[in-house]
Coordinates of C-alpha atoms in Angstrom, one line a residue:
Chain A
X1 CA -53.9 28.8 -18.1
X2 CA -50.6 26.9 -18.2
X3 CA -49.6 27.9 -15.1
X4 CA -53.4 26.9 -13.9
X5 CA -52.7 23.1 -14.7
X6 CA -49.3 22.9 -13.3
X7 CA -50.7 23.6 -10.1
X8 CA -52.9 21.3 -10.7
X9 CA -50.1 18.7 -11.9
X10 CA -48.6 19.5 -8.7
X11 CA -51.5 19.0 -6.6
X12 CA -51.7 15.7 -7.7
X13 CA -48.4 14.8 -7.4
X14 CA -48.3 15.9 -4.3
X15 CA -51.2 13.9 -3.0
X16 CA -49.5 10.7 -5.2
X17 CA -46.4 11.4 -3.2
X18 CA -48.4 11.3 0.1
X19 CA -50.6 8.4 -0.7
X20 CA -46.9 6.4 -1.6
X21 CA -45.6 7.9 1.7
X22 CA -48.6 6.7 4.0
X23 CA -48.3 3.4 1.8
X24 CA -44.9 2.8 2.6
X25 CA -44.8 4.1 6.0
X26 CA -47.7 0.9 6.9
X27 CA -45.3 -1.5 5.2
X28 CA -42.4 -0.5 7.5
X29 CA -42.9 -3.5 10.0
X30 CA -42.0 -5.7 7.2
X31 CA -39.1 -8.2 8.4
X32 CA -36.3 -7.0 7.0
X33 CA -32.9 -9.1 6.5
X34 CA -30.0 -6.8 7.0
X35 CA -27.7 -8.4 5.1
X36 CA -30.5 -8.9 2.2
X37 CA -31.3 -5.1 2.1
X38 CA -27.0 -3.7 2.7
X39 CA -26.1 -6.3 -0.2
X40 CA -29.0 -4.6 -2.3
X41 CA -27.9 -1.2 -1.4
X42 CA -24.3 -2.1 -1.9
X43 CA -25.1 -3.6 -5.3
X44 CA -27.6 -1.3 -6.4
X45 CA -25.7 1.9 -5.9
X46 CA -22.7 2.8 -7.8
X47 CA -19.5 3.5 -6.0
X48 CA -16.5 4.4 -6.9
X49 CA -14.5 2.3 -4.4
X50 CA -14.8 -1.4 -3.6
X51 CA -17.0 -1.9 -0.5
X52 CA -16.0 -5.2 1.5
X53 CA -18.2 -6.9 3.6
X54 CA -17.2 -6.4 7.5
X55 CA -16.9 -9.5 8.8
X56 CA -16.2 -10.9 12.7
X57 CA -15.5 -8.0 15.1
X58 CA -14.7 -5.5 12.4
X59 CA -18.3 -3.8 12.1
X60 CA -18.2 -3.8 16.1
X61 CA -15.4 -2.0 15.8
X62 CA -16.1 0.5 14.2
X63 CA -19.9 1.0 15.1
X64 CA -19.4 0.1 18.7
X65 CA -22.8 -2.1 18.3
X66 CA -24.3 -3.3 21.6
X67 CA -27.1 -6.1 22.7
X68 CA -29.3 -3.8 21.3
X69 CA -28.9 -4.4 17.7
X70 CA -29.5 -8.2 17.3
X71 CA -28.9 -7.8 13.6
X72 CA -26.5 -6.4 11.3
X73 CA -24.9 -5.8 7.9
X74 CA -21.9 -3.1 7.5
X75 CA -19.9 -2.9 4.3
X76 CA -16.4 -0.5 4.6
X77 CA -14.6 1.2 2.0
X78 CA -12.2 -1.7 0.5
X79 CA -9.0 1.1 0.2
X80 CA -10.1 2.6 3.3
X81 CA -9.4 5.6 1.7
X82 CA -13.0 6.7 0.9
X83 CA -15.8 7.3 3.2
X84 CA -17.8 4.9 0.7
X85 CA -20.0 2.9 3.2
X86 CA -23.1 1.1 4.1
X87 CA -24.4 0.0 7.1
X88 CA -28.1 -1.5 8.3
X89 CA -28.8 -2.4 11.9
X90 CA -31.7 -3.9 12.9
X91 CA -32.9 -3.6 16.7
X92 CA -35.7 -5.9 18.2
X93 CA -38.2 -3.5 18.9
X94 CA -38.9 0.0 16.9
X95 CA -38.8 2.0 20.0
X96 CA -34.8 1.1 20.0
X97 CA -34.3 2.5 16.8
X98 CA -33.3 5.6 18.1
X99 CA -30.7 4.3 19.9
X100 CA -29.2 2.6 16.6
X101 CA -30.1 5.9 14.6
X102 CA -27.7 7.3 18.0
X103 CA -25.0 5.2 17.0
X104 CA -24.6 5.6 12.6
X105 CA -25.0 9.4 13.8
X106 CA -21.9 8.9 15.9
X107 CA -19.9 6.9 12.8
X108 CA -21.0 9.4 10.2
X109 CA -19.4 12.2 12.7
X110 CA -16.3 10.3 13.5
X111 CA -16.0 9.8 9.4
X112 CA -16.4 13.6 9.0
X113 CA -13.7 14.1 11.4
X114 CA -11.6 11.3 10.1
X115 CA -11.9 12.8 6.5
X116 CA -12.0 16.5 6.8
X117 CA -8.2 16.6 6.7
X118 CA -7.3 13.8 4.8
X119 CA -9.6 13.7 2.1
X120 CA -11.7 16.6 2.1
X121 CA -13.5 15.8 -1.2
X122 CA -15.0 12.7 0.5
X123 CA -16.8 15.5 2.9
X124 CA -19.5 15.6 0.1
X125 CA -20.6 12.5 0.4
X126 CA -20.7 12.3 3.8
X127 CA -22.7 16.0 3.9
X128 CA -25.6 13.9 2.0
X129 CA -25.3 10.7 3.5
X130 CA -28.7 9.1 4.2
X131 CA -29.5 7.8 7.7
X132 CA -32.9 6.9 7.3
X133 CA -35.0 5.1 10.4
X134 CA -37.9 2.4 9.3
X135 CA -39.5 0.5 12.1
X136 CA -37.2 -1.6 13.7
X137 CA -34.1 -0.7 10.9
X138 CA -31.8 1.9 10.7
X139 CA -30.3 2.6 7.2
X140 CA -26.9 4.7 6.7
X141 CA -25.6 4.7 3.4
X142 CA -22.4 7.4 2.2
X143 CA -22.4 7.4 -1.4
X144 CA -22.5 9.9 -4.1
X145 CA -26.0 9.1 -5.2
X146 CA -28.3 9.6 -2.2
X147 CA -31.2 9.5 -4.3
X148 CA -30.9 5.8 -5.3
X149 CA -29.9 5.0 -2.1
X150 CA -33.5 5.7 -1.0
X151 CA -35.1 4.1 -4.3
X152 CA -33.8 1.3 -3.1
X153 CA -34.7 1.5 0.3
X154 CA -38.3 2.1 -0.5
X155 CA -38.1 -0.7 -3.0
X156 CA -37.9 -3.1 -0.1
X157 CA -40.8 -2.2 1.5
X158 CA -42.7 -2.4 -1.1
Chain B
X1 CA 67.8 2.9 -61.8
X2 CA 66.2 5.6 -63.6
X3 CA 63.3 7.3 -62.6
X4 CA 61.0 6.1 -64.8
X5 CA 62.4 2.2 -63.9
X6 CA 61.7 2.9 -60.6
X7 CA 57.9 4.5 -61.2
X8 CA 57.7 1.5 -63.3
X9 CA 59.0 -1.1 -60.1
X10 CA 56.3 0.4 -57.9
X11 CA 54.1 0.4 -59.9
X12 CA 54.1 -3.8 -60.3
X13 CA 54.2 -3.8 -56.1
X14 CA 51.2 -2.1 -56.0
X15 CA 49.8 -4.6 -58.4
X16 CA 51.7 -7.2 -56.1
X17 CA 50.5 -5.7 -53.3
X18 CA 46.3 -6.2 -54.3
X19 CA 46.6 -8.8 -56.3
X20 CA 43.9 -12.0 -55.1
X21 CA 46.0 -14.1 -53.0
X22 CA 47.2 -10.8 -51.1
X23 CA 43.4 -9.9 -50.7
X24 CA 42.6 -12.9 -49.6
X25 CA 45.5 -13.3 -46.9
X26 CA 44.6 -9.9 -45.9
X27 CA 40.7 -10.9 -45.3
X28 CA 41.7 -13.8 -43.2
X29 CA 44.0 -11.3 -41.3
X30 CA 41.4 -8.8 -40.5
X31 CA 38.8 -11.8 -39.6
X32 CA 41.4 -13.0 -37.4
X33 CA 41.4 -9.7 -35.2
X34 CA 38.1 -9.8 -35.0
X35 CA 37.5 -13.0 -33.7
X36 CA 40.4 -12.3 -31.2
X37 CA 38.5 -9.2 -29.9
X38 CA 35.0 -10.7 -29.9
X39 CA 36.3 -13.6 -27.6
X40 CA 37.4 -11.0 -25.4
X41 CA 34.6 -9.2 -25.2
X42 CA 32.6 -12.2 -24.4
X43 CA 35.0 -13.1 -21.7
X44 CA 34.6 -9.8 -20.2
X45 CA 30.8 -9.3 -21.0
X46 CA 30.1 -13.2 -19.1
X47 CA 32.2 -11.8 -15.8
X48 CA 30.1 -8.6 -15.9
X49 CA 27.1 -10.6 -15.7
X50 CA 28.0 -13.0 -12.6
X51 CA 28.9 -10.0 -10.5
X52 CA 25.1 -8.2 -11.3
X53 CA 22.6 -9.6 -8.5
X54 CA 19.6 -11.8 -10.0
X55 CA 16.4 -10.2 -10.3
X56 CA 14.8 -10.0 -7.2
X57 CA 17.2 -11.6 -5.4
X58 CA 17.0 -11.3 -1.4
X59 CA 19.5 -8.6 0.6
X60 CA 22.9 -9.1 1.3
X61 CA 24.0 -12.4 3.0
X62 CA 25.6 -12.8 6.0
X63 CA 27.7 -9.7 6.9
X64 CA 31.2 -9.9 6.1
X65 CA 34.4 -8.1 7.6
X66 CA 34.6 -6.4 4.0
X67 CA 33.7 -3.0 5.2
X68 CA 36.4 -3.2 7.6
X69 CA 34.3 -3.9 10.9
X70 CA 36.5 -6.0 12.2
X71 CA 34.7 -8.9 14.8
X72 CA 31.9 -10.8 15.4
X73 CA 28.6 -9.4 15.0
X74 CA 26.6 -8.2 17.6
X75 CA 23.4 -8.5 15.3
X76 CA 20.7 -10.5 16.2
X77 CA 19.6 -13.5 13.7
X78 CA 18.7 -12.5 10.2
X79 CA 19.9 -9.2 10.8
X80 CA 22.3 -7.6 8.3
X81 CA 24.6 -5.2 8.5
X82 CA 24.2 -2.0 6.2
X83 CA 27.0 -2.2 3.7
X84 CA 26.5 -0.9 -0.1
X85 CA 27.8 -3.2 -1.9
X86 CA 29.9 -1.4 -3.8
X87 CA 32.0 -0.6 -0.5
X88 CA 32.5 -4.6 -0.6
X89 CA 33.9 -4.6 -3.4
X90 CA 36.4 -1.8 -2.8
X91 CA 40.0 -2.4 -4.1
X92 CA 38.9 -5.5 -6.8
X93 CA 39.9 -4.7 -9.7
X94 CA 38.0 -2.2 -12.1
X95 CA 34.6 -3.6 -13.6
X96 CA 34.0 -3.5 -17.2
X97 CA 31.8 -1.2 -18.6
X98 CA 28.5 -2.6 -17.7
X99 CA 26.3 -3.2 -21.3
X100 CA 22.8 -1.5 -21.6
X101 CA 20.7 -3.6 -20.2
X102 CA 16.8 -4.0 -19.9
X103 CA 15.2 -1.9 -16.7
X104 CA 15.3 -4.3 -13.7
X105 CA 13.8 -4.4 -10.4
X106 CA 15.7 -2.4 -7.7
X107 CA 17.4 -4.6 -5.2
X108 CA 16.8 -4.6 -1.7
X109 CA 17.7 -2.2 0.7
X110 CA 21.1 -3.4 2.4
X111 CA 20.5 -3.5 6.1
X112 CA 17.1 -5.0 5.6
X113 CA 15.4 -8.1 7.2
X114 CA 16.8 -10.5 4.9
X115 CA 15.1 -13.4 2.9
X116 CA 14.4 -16.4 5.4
X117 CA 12.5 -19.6 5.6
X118 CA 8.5 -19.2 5.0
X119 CA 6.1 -19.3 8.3
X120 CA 2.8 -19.8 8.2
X121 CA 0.2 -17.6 9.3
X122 CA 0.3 -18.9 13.3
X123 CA 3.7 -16.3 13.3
X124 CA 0.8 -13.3 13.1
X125 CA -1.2 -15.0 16.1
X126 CA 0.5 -13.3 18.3
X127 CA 2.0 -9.8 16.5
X128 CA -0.1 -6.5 16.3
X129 CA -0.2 -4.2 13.4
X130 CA -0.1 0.1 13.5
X131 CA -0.6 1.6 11.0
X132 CA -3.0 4.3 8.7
X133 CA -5.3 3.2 5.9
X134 CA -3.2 1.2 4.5
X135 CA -3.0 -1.1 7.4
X136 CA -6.8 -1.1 7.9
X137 CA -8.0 -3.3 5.0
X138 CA -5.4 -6.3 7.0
X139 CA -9.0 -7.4 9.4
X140 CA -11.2 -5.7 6.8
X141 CA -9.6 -8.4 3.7
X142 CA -9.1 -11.1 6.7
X143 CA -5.0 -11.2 5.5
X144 CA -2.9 -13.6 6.9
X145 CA -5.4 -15.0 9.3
X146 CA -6.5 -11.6 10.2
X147 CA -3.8 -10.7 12.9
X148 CA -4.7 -8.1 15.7
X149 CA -4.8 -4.6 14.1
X150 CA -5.3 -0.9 15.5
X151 CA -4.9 1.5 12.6
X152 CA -6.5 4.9 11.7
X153 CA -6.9 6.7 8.1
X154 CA -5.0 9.4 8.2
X155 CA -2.7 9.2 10.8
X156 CA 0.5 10.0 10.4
X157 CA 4.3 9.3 12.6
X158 CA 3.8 12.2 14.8
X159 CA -0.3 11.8 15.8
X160 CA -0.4 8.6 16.0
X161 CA 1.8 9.7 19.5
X162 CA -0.8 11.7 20.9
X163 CA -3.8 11.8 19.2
X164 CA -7.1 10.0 20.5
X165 CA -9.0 8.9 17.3
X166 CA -9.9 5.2 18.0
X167 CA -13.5 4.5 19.3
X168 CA -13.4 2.0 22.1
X169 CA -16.4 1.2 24.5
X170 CA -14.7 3.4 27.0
X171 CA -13.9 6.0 24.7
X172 CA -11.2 7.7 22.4
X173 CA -8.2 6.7 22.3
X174 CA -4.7 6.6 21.1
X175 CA -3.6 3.8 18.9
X176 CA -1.4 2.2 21.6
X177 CA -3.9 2.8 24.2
X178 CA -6.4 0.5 22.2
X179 CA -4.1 -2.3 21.7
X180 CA -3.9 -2.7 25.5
X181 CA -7.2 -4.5 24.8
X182 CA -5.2 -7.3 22.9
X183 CA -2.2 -8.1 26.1
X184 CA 1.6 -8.9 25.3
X185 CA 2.9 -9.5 21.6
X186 CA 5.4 -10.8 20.6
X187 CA 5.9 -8.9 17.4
X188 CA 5.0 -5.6 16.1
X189 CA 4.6 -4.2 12.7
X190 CA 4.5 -0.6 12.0
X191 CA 3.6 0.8 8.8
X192 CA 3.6 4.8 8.8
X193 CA 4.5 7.3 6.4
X194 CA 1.9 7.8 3.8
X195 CA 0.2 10.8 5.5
X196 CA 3.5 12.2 6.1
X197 CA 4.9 12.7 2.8
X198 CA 4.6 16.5 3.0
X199 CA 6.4 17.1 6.2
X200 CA 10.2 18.3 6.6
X201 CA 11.9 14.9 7.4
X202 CA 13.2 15.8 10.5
X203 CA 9.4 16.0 11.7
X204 CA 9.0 12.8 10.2
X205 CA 11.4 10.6 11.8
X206 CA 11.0 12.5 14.7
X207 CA 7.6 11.3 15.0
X208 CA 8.2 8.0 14.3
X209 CA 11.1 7.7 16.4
X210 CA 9.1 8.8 19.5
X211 CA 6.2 6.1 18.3
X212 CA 9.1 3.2 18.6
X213 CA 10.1 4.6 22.0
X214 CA 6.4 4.5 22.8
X215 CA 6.4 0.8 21.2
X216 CA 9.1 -0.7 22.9
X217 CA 8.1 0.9 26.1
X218 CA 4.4 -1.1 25.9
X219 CA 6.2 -4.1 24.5
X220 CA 9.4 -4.4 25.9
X221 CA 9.9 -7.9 24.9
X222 CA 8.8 -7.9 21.5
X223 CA 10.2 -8.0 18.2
X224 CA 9.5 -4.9 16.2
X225 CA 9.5 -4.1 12.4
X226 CA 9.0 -1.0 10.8
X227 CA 7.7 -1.3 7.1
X228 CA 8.9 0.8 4.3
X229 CA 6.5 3.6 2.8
X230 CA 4.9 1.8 0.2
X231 CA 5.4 2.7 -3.7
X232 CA 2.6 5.0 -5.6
X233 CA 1.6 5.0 -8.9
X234 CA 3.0 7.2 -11.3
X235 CA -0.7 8.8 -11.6
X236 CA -1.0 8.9 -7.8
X237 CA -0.4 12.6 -7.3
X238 CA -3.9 13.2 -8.8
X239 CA -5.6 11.5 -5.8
X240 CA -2.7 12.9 -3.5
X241 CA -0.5 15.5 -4.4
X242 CA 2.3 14.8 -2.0
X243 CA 2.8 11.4 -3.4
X244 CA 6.1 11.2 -4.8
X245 CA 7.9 7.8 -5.4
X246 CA 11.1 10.2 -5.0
X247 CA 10.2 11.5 -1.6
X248 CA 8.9 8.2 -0.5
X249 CA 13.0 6.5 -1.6
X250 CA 14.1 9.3 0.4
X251 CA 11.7 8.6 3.8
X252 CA 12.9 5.4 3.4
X253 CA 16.4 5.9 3.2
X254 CA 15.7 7.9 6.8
X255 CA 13.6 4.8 8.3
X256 CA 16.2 2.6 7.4
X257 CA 18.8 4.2 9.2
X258 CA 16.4 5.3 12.1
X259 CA 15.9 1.5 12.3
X260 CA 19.6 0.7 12.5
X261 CA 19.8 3.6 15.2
X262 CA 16.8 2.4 17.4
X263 CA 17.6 -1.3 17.5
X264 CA 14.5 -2.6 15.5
X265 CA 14.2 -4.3 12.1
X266 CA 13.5 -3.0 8.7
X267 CA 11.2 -4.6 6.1
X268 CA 11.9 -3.3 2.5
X269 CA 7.9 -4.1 1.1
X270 CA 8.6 -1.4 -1.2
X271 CA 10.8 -3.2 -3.1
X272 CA 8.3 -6.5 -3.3
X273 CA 5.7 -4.3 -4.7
X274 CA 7.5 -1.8 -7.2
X275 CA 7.4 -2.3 -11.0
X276 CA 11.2 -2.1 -12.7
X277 CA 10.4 1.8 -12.7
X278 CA 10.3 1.8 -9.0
X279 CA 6.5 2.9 -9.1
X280 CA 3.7 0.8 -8.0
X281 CA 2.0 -1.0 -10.9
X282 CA -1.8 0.8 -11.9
X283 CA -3.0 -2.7 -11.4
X284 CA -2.1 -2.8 -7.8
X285 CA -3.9 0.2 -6.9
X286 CA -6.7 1.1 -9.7
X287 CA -8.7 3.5 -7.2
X288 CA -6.2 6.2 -6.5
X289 CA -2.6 5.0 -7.0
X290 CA -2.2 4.3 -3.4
X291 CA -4.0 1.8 -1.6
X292 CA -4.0 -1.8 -2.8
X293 CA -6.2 -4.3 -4.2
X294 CA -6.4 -7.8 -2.0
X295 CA -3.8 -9.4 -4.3
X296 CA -1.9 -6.4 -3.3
X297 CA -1.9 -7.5 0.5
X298 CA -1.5 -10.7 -0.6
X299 CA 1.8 -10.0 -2.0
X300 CA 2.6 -8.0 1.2
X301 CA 1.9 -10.4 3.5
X302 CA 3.6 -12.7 1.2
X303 CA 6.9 -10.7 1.9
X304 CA 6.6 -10.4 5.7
X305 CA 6.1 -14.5 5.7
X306 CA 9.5 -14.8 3.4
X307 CA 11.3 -11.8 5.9
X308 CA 11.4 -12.6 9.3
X309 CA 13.6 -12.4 12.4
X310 CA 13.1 -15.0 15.7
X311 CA 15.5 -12.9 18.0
X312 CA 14.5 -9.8 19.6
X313 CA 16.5 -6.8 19.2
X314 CA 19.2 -5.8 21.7

């Protein structure tokens, strides 16, 4: 019988999670502010090291951004010692947001490589990093809490 | 005299000898000596002072003939010969033994750049930075008016040679291959070491001795500095367990003389950033005992402004 209603429980839950899901998925052409949603990620999560705002040509330097992003907010590990980092692109139509997914992919690989060697307990973080695609933004965020990574995330598009 | 007279005679000297006005005479005797051997001591302890170097004080000054060179120098300006000072000082007369004092900061390495006039951030506009982590927070913290940097987490004085690990639009590439982006300089810093602490030293200045060759060879008419290995704190091994504030004294030692070997100029930062234990202060690196806080690069770029050289090296 107990085992009856937790299927049940998780039935419902399930079909709670889906509902949210659908919900948030319709909400995902709301105009996003990259610099808004990194500093609430940046805030929001805890890390361990300082992250710095990348200003001038230090984001494109290390993201190797082109015309297609027309917006962006990157925050790097302050010791750059830690693969600590968040980044949010923004690109002007959805259909180009593979192409920015294309290029945090090829960051979060070059920080794999950078820190298998030298820091090998960062690899963690960057195992779970989250590079999530909604609408027209692309979120990468290497932290050690994933999970409130995406909280926030879906908090914005609420 | 019988015996008993005489028994009897000394007997009243010894009275004599402690009676009050004998006491007395004696005291003032006694306090005599000791303020004759205080003044001395003072003397002595006052000379001992003028020849220990203030706190912090700067290198060396201008080299001197003491070492037995003989000649003008062939140094360029700012430049300073390596001579300990203790070979200066060769045939004076014994010191005094030197009084327990309170821990100071180390001095200077002899041999390094000097302390000169201040300039003002326009003497980055045109220089270039290498360097490893350490080096990357210079355009990430905007230092110094954010001077043109290529520098890689990790690297160390023998990949940085060879190894392709900086993305550029037309691909990976070696550090000095990606500064051909930014033209001629006019000076170039190199800080390397940190990465390196657990190779043989041979390897090390190897490495970096190929990575000036390389350097001078792209920028034949620069200037060129190599930095000291920076200071760790004394908890740093936790983070890294090759850092060793011993080892790092002893890479230095090497750059130093590799710097006196290859013609190019030497930049004791270690010394601007140690505590009077020689570590770097916890407050200077609170993450992992290695890389610095932005008042940290503050104080380093504080040092390069205060420890500069206009001539290029022959």
């Amino acid at each position: 019988m107990k085992r009856c209603s937790n299927r049940w429980a998780a039935v419902v839950a399930a079909g709670a999670l889906l509902l949210a899901g659908c919900a948030g998925r319709q909400k995902n052409d709301i105009d996003i502010s990259p610099a808004q949603a990194a500093q609430a990620i940046a805030e929001g999560v805890e890390f361990t090291d300082t992250l710095i705002l990348a200003e001038g040509d230090v984001a494109n330097g290390y993201y190797l951004l082109d015309d297609t992003v027309t917006d962006y907010a990157v925050y790097i590990s302050g010791s750059g010692a830690t693969a600590q980092e968040v980044a949010v692109l923004k690109v002007a139509d959805a259909a180009d947001a593979g192409h920015a997914e294309e290029i945090v992919r090829d960051r979060l690989e070059r920080l794999k490589t950078m820190f298998e060697n030298y820091r090998p307990d960062e690899m963690a973080k960057l195992q779970s990093a989250v590079v999530e695609v909604r609408g027209n933004v692309v979120y990468f965020v290497c932290s050690d809490d994933s999970a409130k990574a995406v909280e926030i995330i879906d908090s914005l598009y609420k | 005299m019988t015996h008993l007279q005489r028994l009897r005679f000394m007997r009243v000297l010894r009275v004599k000898r402690y009676s009050k006005g004998a006491v007395a005479l004696r005291s003032l005797s006694v306090l005599l000596i000791l303020a004759a051997v205080s003044f001395t001591v003072a003397v002595v302890w006052h000379g001992a002072q003028n020849t220990i170097p203030a706190e912090g004080a700067a290198a060396p000054g201008p080299e001197t003939d003491a070492a037995g060179a003989g000649g003008g120098s062939s140094l360029p300006e700012g430049r300073v010969e390596a001579s300990a000072p203790e070979e200066a000082s060769a045939g004076d007369a014994p010191e005094p033994e030197t009084p327990e004092r309170e821990p100071s900061k180390p001095a200077p390495a002899p041999g390094a750049v000097p302390e000169t006039d201040r300039v003002d951030n326009s003497y980055f506009s045109d220089a270039i930075f290498f360097g490893d982590s350490l080096s990357t927070g210079i355009p990430l913290y905007q230092v110094a008016g954010n001077p043109d940097t290529v520098a890689y987490t990790g690297i160390d004085p023998v990949g940085i040679n060879t190894n392709a690990v900086i993305v550029t639009p037309e691909g990976m590439k070696t550090v000095l291959e990606a500064a051909e982006q930014y033209g001629e300089k006019k000076r170039v810093y190199i800080m390397l070491g940190a990465n390196a602490l657990w190779m043989d030293e041979e390897s090390f200045i190897g490495g970096y001795r190929d990575f000036i060759g390389n350097v001078k060879a792209q920028y034949p008419d620069a200037v060129i500095y190599i930095q000291s290995i920076l200071p760790v704190t004394d908890d740093a091994y936790l983070t890294y367990s090759t850092a060793d504030n011993e080892v790092i004294s002893r890479f230095n030692k090497r750059l130093l003389e590799l710097a006196k070997s290859t013609g190019v100029y030497y930049l004791d930062i270690a010394q601007a950033l140690m505590d009077e234990t020689g570590a770097l202060p916890k407050e200077a690196s609170p993450l992992d005992g290695m890389h610095l806080t932005p008042e940290y690069y503050e104080k380093w770029f504080d040092y390069l402004k205060t420890h500069v050289v206009e001539e290029k090296s022959k």
